PDB file of C-alpha atoms and ligand atoms in Angstrom:
ATOM      1  CA  UNK A 279      51.484  -5.663 -57.585  1.00 40.00           C
ATOM      2  CA  UNK A 280      49.403  -5.745 -54.419  1.00 42.00           C
ATOM      3  CA  UNK A 281      45.871  -7.124 -54.582  1.00 45.00           C
ATOM      4  CA  UNK A 282      43.677  -4.169 -53.818  1.00 44.00           C
ATOM      5  CA  UNK A 283      40.499  -6.218 -53.759  1.00 53.00           C
ATOM      6  CA  UNK A 284      38.804  -5.814 -50.722  1.00 61.00           C
ATOM      7  CA  UNK A 285      36.647  -8.460 -49.317  1.00 84.00           C
ATOM      8  CA  UNK A 286      33.165  -7.583 -48.268  1.00 95.00           C
ATOM      9  CA  UNK A 287      31.944  -8.270 -44.869  1.00 97.00           C
ATOM     10  CA  UNK A 288      29.127 -10.741 -44.204  1.00 98.00           C
ATOM     11  CA  UNK A 289      25.961  -9.638 -42.601  1.00 98.00           C
ATOM     12  CA  UNK A 290      23.380 -12.130 -41.717  1.00 98.00           C
ATOM     13  CA  UNK A 291      19.597 -10.519 -41.355  1.00 98.00           C
ATOM     14  CA  UNK A 292      16.955 -12.158 -39.033  1.00 99.00           C
ATOM     15  CA  UNK A 293      13.536 -11.358 -39.774  1.00 99.00           C
ATOM     16  CA  UNK A 294      11.297 -11.912 -36.676  1.00 98.00           C
ATOM     17  CA  UNK A 295       8.282 -12.815 -38.952  1.00 98.00           C
ATOM     18  CA  UNK A 296       7.690 -16.225 -40.781  1.00 98.00           C
ATOM     19  CA  UNK A 297       4.934 -14.480 -42.861  1.00 97.00           C
ATOM     20  CA  UNK A 298       5.890 -14.953 -46.778  1.00 95.00           C
ATOM     21  CA  UNK A 299       4.841 -11.398 -47.422  1.00 95.00           C
ATOM     22  CA  UNK A 300       6.311  -9.844 -44.309  1.00 98.00           C
ATOM     23  CA  UNK A 301       6.952  -6.124 -44.152  1.00 98.00           C
ATOM     24  CA  UNK A 302      10.370  -6.866 -41.973  1.00 98.00           C
ATOM     25  CA  UNK A 303      11.407  -9.281 -44.695  1.00 98.00           C
ATOM     26  CA  UNK A 304      10.756  -6.421 -47.364  1.00 98.00           C
ATOM     27  CA  UNK A 305      12.458  -4.000 -45.328  1.00 98.00           C
ATOM     28  CA  UNK A 306      15.169  -6.489 -44.918  1.00 98.00           C
ATOM     29  CA  UNK A 307      15.669  -6.809 -48.815  1.00 98.00           C
ATOM     30  CA  UNK A 308      15.636  -3.233 -49.149  1.00 98.00           C
ATOM     31  CA  UNK A 309      18.502  -2.907 -46.716  1.00 98.00           C
ATOM     32  CA  UNK A 310      20.514  -5.828 -48.342  1.00 98.00           C
ATOM     33  CA  UNK A 311      19.968  -4.028 -51.803  1.00 98.00           C
ATOM     34  CA  UNK A 312      21.662  -0.825 -50.341  1.00 98.00           C
ATOM     35  CA  UNK A 313      24.522  -2.549 -48.814  1.00 98.00           C
ATOM     36  CA  UNK A 314      25.213  -5.042 -51.616  1.00 98.00           C
ATOM     37  CA  UNK A 315      28.305  -3.215 -52.948  1.00 97.00           C
ATOM     38  CA  UNK A 316      29.997  -3.342 -49.534  1.00 98.00           C
ATOM     39  CA  UNK A 317      28.439  -6.415 -47.733  1.00 98.00           C
ATOM     40  CA  UNK A 318      27.454  -9.947 -48.622  1.00 98.00           C
ATOM     41  CA  UNK A 319      23.829 -10.105 -47.246  1.00 98.00           C
ATOM     42  CA  UNK A 320      21.782 -13.205 -46.401  1.00 98.00           C
ATOM     43  CA  UNK A 321      18.450 -13.629 -44.554  1.00 98.00           C
ATOM     44  CA  UNK A 322      18.388 -16.274 -42.010  1.00 98.00           C
ATOM     45  CA  UNK A 323      15.971 -19.114 -42.787  1.00 98.00           C
ATOM     46  CA  UNK A 324      15.063 -20.475 -39.745  1.00 98.00           C
ATOM     47  CA  UNK A 325      11.268 -21.682 -39.976  1.00 98.00           C
ATOM     48  CA  UNK A 326      12.436 -25.491 -39.425  1.00 98.00           C
ATOM     49  CA  UNK A 327      14.152 -24.650 -36.104  1.00 98.00           C
ATOM     50  CA  UNK A 328      11.995 -26.512 -33.296  1.00 98.00           C
ATOM     51  CA  UNK A 329      10.400 -24.886 -30.375  1.00 98.00           C
ATOM     52  CA  UNK A 330      13.396 -24.988 -27.676  1.00 98.00           C
ATOM     53  CA  UNK A 331      13.140 -28.136 -25.532  1.00 97.00           C
ATOM     54  CA  UNK A 332      16.188 -29.339 -23.451  1.00 95.00           C
ATOM     55  CA  UNK A 333      15.193 -32.571 -24.153  1.00 96.00           C
ATOM     56  CA  UNK A 334      16.329 -32.293 -27.678  1.00 96.00           C
ATOM     57  CA  UNK A 335      19.174 -30.008 -27.169  1.00 94.00           C
ATOM     58  CA  UNK A 336      21.978 -32.639 -27.524  1.00 92.00           C
ATOM     59  CA  UNK A 337      23.120 -33.466 -29.862  1.00 92.00           C
ATOM     60  CA  UNK A 338      21.719 -29.971 -31.592  1.00 93.00           C
ATOM     61  CA  UNK A 339      19.018 -30.481 -34.212  1.00 95.00           C
ATOM     62  CA  UNK A 340      19.767 -30.051 -37.649  1.00 96.00           C
ATOM     63  CA  UNK A 341      18.291 -26.814 -38.236  1.00 97.00           C
ATOM     64  CA  UNK A 342      20.064 -25.611 -35.092  1.00 97.00           C
ATOM     65  CA  UNK A 343      23.343 -26.711 -36.008  1.00 95.00           C
ATOM     66  CA  UNK A 344      22.726 -24.963 -39.518  1.00 97.00           C
ATOM     67  CA  UNK A 345      21.798 -21.634 -38.080  1.00 98.00           C
ATOM     68  CA  UNK A 346      24.401 -21.560 -35.518  1.00 97.00           C
ATOM     69  CA  UNK A 347      26.999 -22.003 -38.394  1.00 96.00           C
ATOM     70  CA  UNK A 348      25.331 -19.076 -40.552  1.00 98.00           C
ATOM     71  CA  UNK A 349      25.934 -16.878 -37.312  1.00 98.00           C
ATOM     72  CA  UNK A 350      29.267 -17.907 -36.861  1.00 96.00           C
ATOM     73  CA  UNK A 351      29.987 -17.049 -40.549  1.00 97.00           C
ATOM     74  CA  UNK A 352      28.643 -13.466 -40.189  1.00 98.00           C
ATOM     75  CA  UNK A 353      30.755 -10.291 -39.238  1.00 98.00           C
ATOM     76  CA  UNK A 354      27.316  -8.722 -37.939  1.00 98.00           C
ATOM     77  CA  UNK A 355      23.632  -9.571 -37.530  1.00 98.00           C
ATOM     78  CA  UNK A 356      20.652  -7.072 -38.371  1.00 98.00           C
ATOM     79  CA  UNK A 357      17.538  -7.845 -36.687  1.00 99.00           C
ATOM     80  CA  UNK A 358      14.205  -6.473 -38.525  1.00 98.00           C
ATOM     81  CA  UNK A 359      11.364  -7.345 -36.170  1.00 98.00           C
ATOM     82  CA  UNK A 360       7.831  -6.865 -36.174  1.00 98.00           C
ATOM     83  CA  UNK A 361       5.961  -6.070 -32.511  1.00 98.00           C
ATOM     84  CA  UNK A 362       3.608  -8.441 -31.482  1.00 98.00           C
ATOM     85  CA  UNK A 363       1.721  -7.066 -28.136  1.00 98.00           C
ATOM     86  CA  UNK A 364       4.423  -4.742 -27.713  1.00 97.00           C
ATOM     87  CA  UNK A 365       7.188  -7.153 -27.464  1.00 98.00           C
ATOM     88  CA  UNK A 366       8.994  -8.936 -30.458  1.00 98.00           C
ATOM     89  CA  UNK A 367       7.512 -12.004 -31.569  1.00 98.00           C
ATOM     90  CA  UNK A 368       7.882 -15.611 -29.952  1.00 98.00           C
ATOM     91  CA  UNK A 369       9.709 -17.444 -33.055  1.00 98.00           C
ATOM     92  CA  UNK A 370      12.389 -14.981 -32.645  1.00 99.00           C
ATOM     93  CA  UNK A 371      12.809 -15.333 -28.845  1.00 98.00           C
ATOM     94  CA  UNK A 372      12.890 -19.209 -29.737  1.00 98.00           C
ATOM     95  CA  UNK A 373      15.411 -18.567 -32.240  1.00 98.00           C
ATOM     96  CA  UNK A 374      17.449 -16.464 -29.642  1.00 98.00           C
ATOM     97  CA  UNK A 375      17.240 -18.980 -26.986  1.00 98.00           C
ATOM     98  CA  UNK A 376      18.785 -22.142 -29.441  1.00 98.00           C
ATOM     99  CA  UNK A 377      21.335 -19.428 -30.172  1.00 98.00           C
ATOM    100  CA  UNK A 378      22.036 -18.373 -26.444  1.00 97.00           C
ATOM    101  CA  UNK A 379      23.298 -21.774 -25.721  1.00 95.00           C
ATOM    102  CA  UNK A 380      27.081 -22.702 -25.265  1.00 82.00           C
ATOM    103  CA  UNK A 381      28.007 -25.109 -28.289  1.00 76.00           C
ATOM    104  CA  UNK A 382      30.798 -27.120 -26.151  1.00 70.00           C
ATOM    105  CA  UNK A 383      32.252 -26.784 -22.910  1.00 68.00           C
ATOM    106  CA  UNK A 384      34.988 -24.303 -24.233  1.00 71.00           C
ATOM    107  CA  UNK A 385      33.115 -22.206 -26.670  1.00 74.00           C
ATOM    108  CA  UNK A 386      30.429 -19.641 -25.573  1.00 79.00           C
ATOM    109  CA  UNK A 387      27.169 -18.727 -27.509  1.00 92.00           C
ATOM    110  CA  UNK A 388      27.363 -17.901 -30.967  1.00 96.00           C
ATOM    111  CA  UNK A 389      26.161 -14.477 -30.346  1.00 97.00           C
ATOM    112  CA  UNK A 390      28.705 -13.079 -28.168  1.00 96.00           C
ATOM    113  CA  UNK A 391      30.706 -10.112 -29.415  1.00 96.00           C
ATOM    114  CA  UNK A 392      28.815 -10.308 -32.703  1.00 98.00           C
ATOM    115  CA  UNK A 393      27.852  -6.694 -33.854  1.00 98.00           C
ATOM    116  CA  UNK A 394      24.091  -6.183 -33.914  1.00 98.00           C
ATOM    117  CA  UNK A 395      21.584  -3.838 -35.426  1.00 98.00           C
ATOM    118  CA  UNK A 396      17.894  -3.319 -35.200  1.00 98.00           C
ATOM    119  CA  UNK A 397      15.273  -2.126 -37.564  1.00 98.00           C
ATOM    120  CA  UNK A 398      11.372  -2.737 -37.622  1.00 98.00           C
ATOM    121  CA  UNK A 399       8.144  -1.760 -39.299  1.00 98.00           C
ATOM    122  CA  UNK A 400       4.606  -2.120 -37.918  1.00 98.00           C
ATOM    123  CA  UNK A 401       1.325  -1.467 -38.533  1.00 97.00           C
ATOM    124  CA  UNK A 402       0.706   0.650 -35.395  1.00 96.00           C
ATOM    125  CA  UNK A 403       1.830   4.161 -33.968  1.00 95.00           C
ATOM    126  CA  UNK A 404       5.060   2.907 -32.232  1.00 96.00           C
ATOM    127  CA  UNK A 405       6.658   1.543 -35.285  1.00 96.00           C
ATOM    128  CA  UNK A 406       8.109  -1.461 -33.348  1.00 98.00           C
ATOM    129  CA  UNK A 407      10.032   0.707 -30.691  1.00 98.00           C
ATOM    130  CA  UNK A 408       8.701  -1.234 -27.627  1.00 98.00           C
ATOM    131  CA  UNK A 409       9.599  -4.445 -29.293  1.00 98.00           C
ATOM    132  CA  UNK A 410      12.805  -3.141 -29.849  1.00 98.00           C
ATOM    133  CA  UNK A 411      13.678  -2.116 -26.505  1.00 98.00           C
ATOM    134  CA  UNK A 412      12.930  -5.778 -24.938  1.00 98.00           C
ATOM    135  CA  UNK A 413      15.182  -7.249 -27.877  1.00 98.00           C
ATOM    136  CA  UNK A 414      17.922  -4.717 -27.178  1.00 98.00           C
ATOM    137  CA  UNK A 415      17.574  -6.037 -23.176  1.00 98.00           C
ATOM    138  CA  UNK A 416      18.118  -9.600 -24.379  1.00 98.00           C
ATOM    139  CA  UNK A 417      20.814  -9.230 -26.846  1.00 98.00           C
ATOM    140  CA  UNK A 418      22.766  -7.211 -24.650  1.00 98.00           C
ATOM    141  CA  UNK A 419      22.303  -9.714 -21.714  1.00 97.00           C
ATOM    142  CA  UNK A 420      23.868 -12.413 -24.253  1.00 97.00           C
ATOM    143  CA  UNK A 421      26.613 -10.074 -24.623  1.00 96.00           C
ATOM    144  CA  UNK A 422      26.060  -8.819 -28.587  1.00 98.00           C
ATOM    145  CA  UNK A 423      27.696  -5.897 -29.575  1.00 98.00           C
ATOM    146  CA  UNK A 424      24.525  -3.469 -30.193  1.00 98.00           C
ATOM    147  CA  UNK A 425      24.906  -0.616 -32.289  1.00 98.00           C
ATOM    148  CA  UNK A 426      22.099   1.504 -30.211  1.00 95.00           C
ATOM    149  CA  UNK A 427      21.694   4.357 -32.472  1.00 96.00           C
ATOM    150  CA  UNK A 428      20.629   4.892 -35.094  1.00 97.00           C
ATOM    151  CA  UNK A 429      17.698   2.336 -34.934  1.00 96.00           C
ATOM    152  CA  UNK A 430      15.127   2.552 -37.477  1.00 97.00           C
ATOM    153  CA  UNK A 431      11.433   2.725 -36.319  1.00 98.00           C
ATOM    154  CA  UNK A 432       8.673   2.592 -39.212  1.00 98.00           C
ATOM    155  CA  UNK A 433       5.119   3.343 -38.033  1.00 97.00           C
ATOM    156  CA  UNK A 434       1.838   3.158 -39.551  1.00 96.00           C
ATOM    157  CA  UNK A 435       2.680   0.562 -42.504  1.00 97.00           C
ATOM    158  CA  UNK A 436      -0.662   0.780 -44.034  1.00 96.00           C
ATOM    159  CA  UNK A 437       0.318   3.787 -45.641  1.00 96.00           C
ATOM    160  CA  UNK A 438       3.165   2.335 -47.112  1.00 96.00           C
ATOM    161  CA  UNK A 439       1.869  -0.657 -48.810  1.00 96.00           C
ATOM    162  CA  UNK A 440      -0.138  -0.801 -51.954  1.00 95.00           C
ATOM    163  CA  UNK A 441      -3.140  -3.547 -52.467  1.00 95.00           C
ATOM    164  CA  UNK A 442      -0.846  -6.140 -53.111  1.00 95.00           C
ATOM    165  CA  UNK A 443       1.095  -5.911 -50.196  1.00 94.00           C
ATOM    166  CA  UNK A 444       4.348  -4.417 -51.561  1.00 96.00           C
ATOM    167  CA  UNK A 445       6.239  -2.072 -49.380  1.00 97.00           C
ATOM    168  CA  UNK A 446       7.658   1.496 -50.847  1.00 97.00           C
ATOM    169  CA  UNK A 447       9.496   3.186 -47.797  1.00 96.00           C
ATOM    170  CA  UNK A 448       8.663   6.864 -49.232  1.00 93.00           C
ATOM    171  CA  UNK A 449      10.024   9.198 -46.430  1.00 94.00           C
ATOM    172  CA  UNK A 450      11.392   6.365 -44.561  1.00 95.00           C
ATOM    173  CA  UNK A 451      13.941   5.399 -46.789  1.00 97.00           C
ATOM    174  CA  UNK A 452      16.746   7.744 -45.849  1.00 98.00           C
ATOM    175  CA  UNK A 453      16.627   6.580 -42.528  1.00 98.00           C
ATOM    176  CA  UNK A 454      17.071   3.163 -43.578  1.00 98.00           C
ATOM    177  CA  UNK A 455      20.013   4.460 -45.694  1.00 98.00           C
ATOM    178  CA  UNK A 456      21.499   6.083 -42.804  1.00 98.00           C
ATOM    179  CA  UNK A 457      21.151   3.138 -40.643  1.00 98.00           C
ATOM    180  CA  UNK A 458      22.478   0.724 -43.456  1.00 98.00           C
ATOM    181  CA  UNK A 459      25.933   3.295 -43.720  1.00 98.00           C
ATOM    182  CA  UNK A 460      26.433   3.219 -39.928  1.00 98.00           C
ATOM    183  CA  UNK A 461      25.982  -0.454 -39.456  1.00 98.00           C
ATOM    184  CA  UNK A 462      28.910  -1.212 -42.592  1.00 98.00           C
ATOM    185  CA  UNK A 463      30.896   0.916 -40.678  1.00 98.00           C
ATOM    186  CA  UNK A 464      30.283  -0.249 -37.329  1.00 98.00           C
ATOM    187  CA  UNK A 465      30.759  -3.937 -38.440  1.00 98.00           C
ATOM    188  CA  UNK A 466      33.825  -2.781 -40.512  1.00 97.00           C
ATOM    189  CA  UNK A 467      35.491  -1.231 -37.931  1.00 96.00           C
ATOM    190  CA  UNK A 468      35.264  -4.278 -35.663  1.00 94.00           C
ATOM    191  CA  UNK A 469      36.559  -6.420 -38.288  1.00 91.00           C
ATOM    192  CA  UNK A 470      39.302  -4.571 -39.026  1.00 90.00           C
ATOM    193  CA  UNK A 471      40.105  -4.642 -34.955  1.00 89.00           C
ATOM    194  CA  UNK A 472      39.928  -8.421 -34.785  1.00 84.00           C
ATOM    195  CA  UNK A 473      42.212  -9.076 -37.780  1.00 75.00           C
TER     196      UNK A 473
HETATM  197  C1  FNR B 195       0.351  -7.326 -34.381  1.00 53.11           C
HETATM  198  N1  FNR B 195       0.438  -6.121 -34.612  1.00 53.11           N
HETATM  199  C2  FNR B 195       0.947  -5.113 -33.990  1.00 53.11           C
HETATM  200  N2  FNR B 195       1.335  -4.032 -34.470  1.00 53.11           N
HETATM  201  C3  FNR B 195       2.215  -3.078 -33.353  1.00 53.11           C
HETATM  202  O1  FNR B 195       2.515  -1.938 -33.980  1.00 53.11           O
HETATM  203  N3  FNR B 195       2.074  -3.041 -32.558  1.00 53.11           N
HETATM  204  C4  FNR B 195       1.588  -4.372 -31.586  1.00 53.11           C
HETATM  205  O2  FNR B 195       1.909  -4.422 -30.555  1.00 53.11           O
HETATM  206  C5  FNR B 195       1.198  -5.420 -32.577  1.00 53.11           C
HETATM  207  N4  FNR B 195       0.453  -6.764 -31.978  1.00 53.11           N
HETATM  208  C6  FNR B 195       0.446  -7.553 -32.989  1.00 53.11           C
HETATM  209  C7  FNR B 195       0.176  -8.776 -32.187  1.00 53.11           C
HETATM  210  C8  FNR B 195      -0.149  -9.923 -33.027  1.00 53.11           C
HETATM  211  C9  FNR B 195      -0.323 -11.650 -32.500  1.00 53.11           C
HETATM  212  C10 FNR B 195       0.070  -9.768 -34.409  1.00 53.11           C
HETATM  213  C11 FNR B 195      -0.272 -10.882 -35.527  1.00 53.11           C
HETATM  214  C12 FNR B 195       0.155  -8.548 -35.005  1.00 53.11           C
HETATM  215  C13 FNR B 195       0.519  -5.935 -36.019  1.00 53.11           C
HETATM  216  C14 FNR B 195       1.614  -5.849 -37.001  1.00 53.11           C
HETATM  217  O3  FNR B 195       2.337  -4.688 -36.968  1.00 53.11           O
HETATM  218  C15 FNR B 195       1.426  -6.354 -38.293  1.00 53.11           C
HETATM  219  O4  FNR B 195       1.250  -7.732 -38.450  1.00 53.11           O
HETATM  220  C16 FNR B 195       2.729  -6.137 -38.920  1.00 53.11           C
HETATM  221  O5  FNR B 195       2.735  -6.574 -40.449  1.00 53.11           O
HETATM  222  C17 FNR B 195       3.521  -7.727 -38.571  1.00 53.11           C
HETATM  223  O6  FNR B 195       5.005  -7.886 -39.498  1.00 53.11           O
HETATM  224  P1  FNR B 195       5.522  -8.500 -40.736  1.00 53.11           P
HETATM  225  O7  FNR B 195       4.737  -9.827 -40.628  1.00 53.11           O
HETATM  226  O8  FNR B 195       4.311  -7.914 -41.900  1.00 53.11           O
HETATM  227  O9  FNR B 195       6.467  -8.386 -40.887  1.00 53.11           O
END
């Protein structure tokens, strides 16, 4: 009998906040739950990646080598980013700068052609929209395969958290669901094409 088991796609989530109780991290966890039947979902741990400095680029620091391998193993990358001063945080730019560097003479950067989605939640009224626009510019320059629509922006996060900082999405939940389904389809379609 033919093997009817379908393998799951692998999604690596990159959260642009290192904060323990980060709202964007909580959002990522909810997204992971939503697609757990169709995808292996892992939040990238990159707090130990050093500041980019070409003096230490070769050989790659262990933390950099590790995050590169994680990205290489992914079918898609899903960014969950806060907005800092109408931009995405420096920790995320630093990580992407490391990932953007060619691994060797014959290999390009590990982000090239990788399907990408973007979501974000913030306290302000813009819901990270301006930060997301900047992130799209950067990852498009690096030739990621960006799912431009739907994107998810969640504003006014104070209304969605309890006294302990726990996030409940309320009316935004269906929008996360819609984006999650779209991204699973976007990634799966590319994975089928590349087989
Ligand atoms: C912010 N915050 C913020 N919010 C926003 O909507 N627009 C903005 O431009 C900024 N700017 C900004 C700058 C800096 C340096 C900090 C630390 C914060 C507030 C931000 O939305 C809030 O701290 C979020 O909770 C951060 O996301 P995480 O860490 O909860 O994921």
